[in-house]
Amino acid sequence: SLRSDLSLTTESSATADDVRLATTRDHARISFLFAEAFPETGHLVPDLATREREGYRHYVLPGSGSGSGTLVGAAAVVGNGRRRWLKLIGITNKQRAKGHGQRLLAGIIRHEAALGAGQLGLEVLGDNAPAIGLYLATGFKRQFTATIMTAPL
């Protein structure tokens, strides 16, 4: 696991104008996307509306075409102080490696900076090379590396 931080500005080199905060109408599609990208996530329990009442903000990257109703990507961010935490970011399986992750991340950074955040932190599994590459290319810096261990109960 890698923990990284990024200082935020509203400037972004990636086109991220279509990234927006999710509405309750997006929840079913976000849940499907997160379940596909993170089969073991506990974020969907009990539901996204509850997570939002707990302080999470969900972002979406809609599919192309006006009114298509599809999502290419979604993310969950939490925190209201100067540092916010990117807890989940996912792109649909069919749309990966096409630059959508960079667009979604740029949109999140722009939105969170506009909301007063000064820094965005995240944790990523050490074997997730595509995600680590995206974060480093975006300007995140490694803060420390941790080892996650589990044991059967």
PDB file of C-alpha atoms in Angstrom, residues 61-153:
ATOM      1  CA  LEU A  61     -17.573  10.928 -15.338  1.00  0.00           C
ATOM      2  CA  PRO A  62     -20.566  10.451 -17.652  1.00  0.00           C
ATOM      3  CA  GLY A  63     -20.346   8.495 -20.891  1.00  0.00           C
ATOM      4  CA  SER A  64     -20.248  10.383 -24.158  1.00  0.00           C
ATOM      5  CA  GLY A  65     -23.434  11.448 -25.858  1.00  0.00           C
ATOM      6  CA  SER A  66     -25.994  13.809 -24.476  1.00  0.00           C
ATOM      7  CA  GLY A  67     -28.344  12.030 -22.120  1.00  0.00           C
ATOM      8  CA  SER A  68     -26.676   8.635 -22.593  1.00  0.00           C
ATOM      9  CA  GLY A  69     -27.203   7.789 -18.922  1.00  0.00           C
ATOM     10  CA  THR A  70     -23.993   5.759 -18.792  1.00  0.00           C
ATOM     11  CA  LEU A  71     -21.005   6.279 -16.548  1.00  0.00           C
ATOM     12  CA  VAL A  72     -17.386   5.824 -17.560  1.00  0.00           C
ATOM     13  CA  GLY A  73     -16.039   6.398 -14.063  1.00  0.00           C
ATOM     14  CA  ALA A  74     -16.908   7.287 -10.495  1.00  0.00           C
ATOM     15  CA  ALA A  75     -15.093   8.213  -7.315  1.00  0.00           C
ATOM     16  CA  ALA A  76     -15.651   8.760  -3.597  1.00  0.00           C
ATOM     17  CA  VAL A  77     -13.975  11.562  -1.644  1.00  0.00           C
ATOM     18  CA  VAL A  78     -14.314  12.281   2.075  1.00  0.00           C
ATOM     19  CA  GLY A  79     -13.232  15.135   4.323  1.00  0.00           C
ATOM     20  CA  ASN A  80     -14.070  18.775   4.830  1.00  0.00           C
ATOM     21  CA  GLY A  81     -10.816  20.217   6.119  1.00  0.00           C
ATOM     22  CA  ARG A  82      -7.811  21.303   4.115  1.00  0.00           C
ATOM     23  CA  ARG A  83      -6.921  17.651   3.369  1.00  0.00           C
ATOM     24  CA  ARG A  84      -9.463  15.457   1.615  1.00  0.00           C
ATOM     25  CA  TRP A  85      -9.169  11.724   0.983  1.00  0.00           C
ATOM     26  CA  LEU A  86      -9.785   9.971  -2.304  1.00  0.00           C
ATOM     27  CA  LYS A  87     -11.238   6.694  -1.049  1.00  0.00           C
ATOM     28  CA  LEU A  88     -12.300   5.036  -4.319  1.00  0.00           C
ATOM     29  CA  ILE A  89     -11.835   5.837  -7.995  1.00  0.00           C
ATOM     30  CA  GLY A  90     -12.898   3.430 -10.702  1.00  0.00           C
ATOM     31  CA  ILE A  91     -13.327   3.272 -14.453  1.00  0.00           C
ATOM     32  CA  THR A  92     -15.553   0.673 -16.123  1.00  0.00           C
ATOM     33  CA  ASN A  93     -13.614  -2.338 -17.359  1.00  0.00           C
ATOM     34  CA  LYS A  94     -14.312  -1.589 -21.039  1.00  0.00           C
ATOM     35  CA  GLN A  95     -13.103   2.013 -20.724  1.00  0.00           C
ATOM     36  CA  ARG A  96      -9.803   1.506 -18.903  1.00  0.00           C
ATOM     37  CA  ALA A  97      -6.457   2.639 -20.366  1.00  0.00           C
ATOM     38  CA  LYS A  98      -8.138   5.352 -22.469  1.00  0.00           C
ATOM     39  CA  GLY A  99      -7.302   8.418 -20.353  1.00  0.00           C
ATOM     40  CA  HIS A 100     -10.607   8.464 -18.465  1.00  0.00           C
ATOM     41  CA  GLY A 101      -8.918   8.001 -15.093  1.00  0.00           C
ATOM     42  CA  GLN A 102      -6.833  11.113 -15.714  1.00  0.00           C
ATOM     43  CA  ARG A 103      -9.964  13.085 -16.694  1.00  0.00           C
ATOM     44  CA  LEU A 104     -11.884  11.906 -13.623  1.00  0.00           C
ATOM     45  CA  LEU A 105      -8.984  12.647 -11.283  1.00  0.00           C
ATOM     46  CA  ALA A 106      -8.463  16.107 -12.822  1.00  0.00           C
ATOM     47  CA  GLY A 107     -12.151  16.885 -12.330  1.00  0.00           C
ATOM     48  CA  ILE A 108     -12.062  15.747  -8.711  1.00  0.00           C
ATOM     49  CA  ILE A 109      -9.002  17.911  -8.055  1.00  0.00           C
ATOM     50  CA  ARG A 110     -10.683  20.928  -9.651  1.00  0.00           C
ATOM     51  CA  HIS A 111     -13.913  20.443  -7.668  1.00  0.00           C
ATOM     52  CA  GLU A 112     -12.197  19.785  -4.336  1.00  0.00           C
ATOM     53  CA  ALA A 113      -9.897  22.784  -4.741  1.00  0.00           C
ATOM     54  CA  ALA A 114     -12.947  24.949  -5.483  1.00  0.00           C
ATOM     55  CA  LEU A 115     -14.510  23.636  -2.249  1.00  0.00           C
ATOM     56  CA  GLY A 116     -11.476  24.850  -0.265  1.00  0.00           C
ATOM     57  CA  ALA A 117      -9.286  21.747  -0.100  1.00  0.00           C
ATOM     58  CA  GLY A 118      -5.550  22.303  -0.100  1.00  0.00           C
ATOM     59  CA  GLN A 119      -4.473  18.687  -0.357  1.00  0.00           C
ATOM     60  CA  LEU A 120      -5.814  15.362  -1.589  1.00  0.00           C
ATOM     61  CA  GLY A 121      -4.517  12.156  -0.020  1.00  0.00           C
ATOM     62  CA  LEU A 122      -5.024   8.549  -1.059  1.00  0.00           C
ATOM     63  CA  GLU A 123      -3.888   5.006  -0.440  1.00  0.00           C
ATOM     64  CA  VAL A 124      -3.261   2.539  -3.260  1.00  0.00           C
ATOM     65  CA  LEU A 125      -2.207  -1.094  -3.285  1.00  0.00           C
ATOM     66  CA  GLY A 126       1.459  -1.470  -4.168  1.00  0.00           C
ATOM     67  CA  ASP A 127       0.763  -3.918  -6.990  1.00  0.00           C
ATOM     68  CA  ASN A 128      -1.683  -1.569  -8.780  1.00  0.00           C
ATOM     69  CA  ALA A 129       0.870  -0.215 -11.252  1.00  0.00           C
ATOM     70  CA  PRO A 130      -1.629   1.574 -13.535  1.00  0.00           C
ATOM     71  CA  ALA A 131      -3.119   3.524 -10.621  1.00  0.00           C
ATOM     72  CA  ILE A 132       0.291   4.362  -9.148  1.00  0.00           C
ATOM     73  CA  GLY A 133       1.443   5.589 -12.561  1.00  0.00           C
ATOM     74  CA  LEU A 134      -1.657   7.790 -12.865  1.00  0.00           C
ATOM     75  CA  TYR A 135      -1.184   9.286  -9.410  1.00  0.00           C
ATOM     76  CA  LEU A 136       2.534   9.966  -9.876  1.00  0.00           C
ATOM     77  CA  ALA A 137       1.911  11.507 -13.322  1.00  0.00           C
ATOM     78  CA  THR A 138      -0.768  13.734 -11.791  1.00  0.00           C
ATOM     79  CA  GLY A 139       1.674  15.090  -9.210  1.00  0.00           C
ATOM     80  CA  PHE A 140       1.049  12.940  -6.149  1.00  0.00           C
ATOM     81  CA  LYS A 141       4.137  12.289  -4.036  1.00  0.00           C
ATOM     82  CA  ARG A 142       4.866   9.124  -2.086  1.00  0.00           C
ATOM     83  CA  GLN A 143       4.573   9.748   1.636  1.00  0.00           C
ATOM     84  CA  PHE A 144       5.203   6.231   2.905  1.00  0.00           C
ATOM     85  CA  THR A 145       4.713   2.603   2.006  1.00  0.00           C
ATOM     86  CA  ALA A 146       2.836   0.163   4.222  1.00  0.00           C
ATOM     87  CA  THR A 147       2.245  -3.565   4.206  1.00  0.00           C
ATOM     88  CA  ILE A 148      -1.317  -4.772   4.666  1.00  0.00           C
ATOM     89  CA  MET A 149      -1.665  -8.147   6.333  1.00  0.00           C
ATOM     90  CA  THR A 150      -4.755 -10.245   6.969  1.00  0.00           C
ATOM     91  CA  ALA A 151      -5.404 -13.425   8.895  1.00  0.00           C
ATOM     92  CA  PRO A 152      -8.351 -15.807   8.769  1.00  0.00           C
ATOM     93  CA  LEU A 153     -10.691 -15.737  11.770  1.00  0.00           C
TER      94      LEU A 153
END
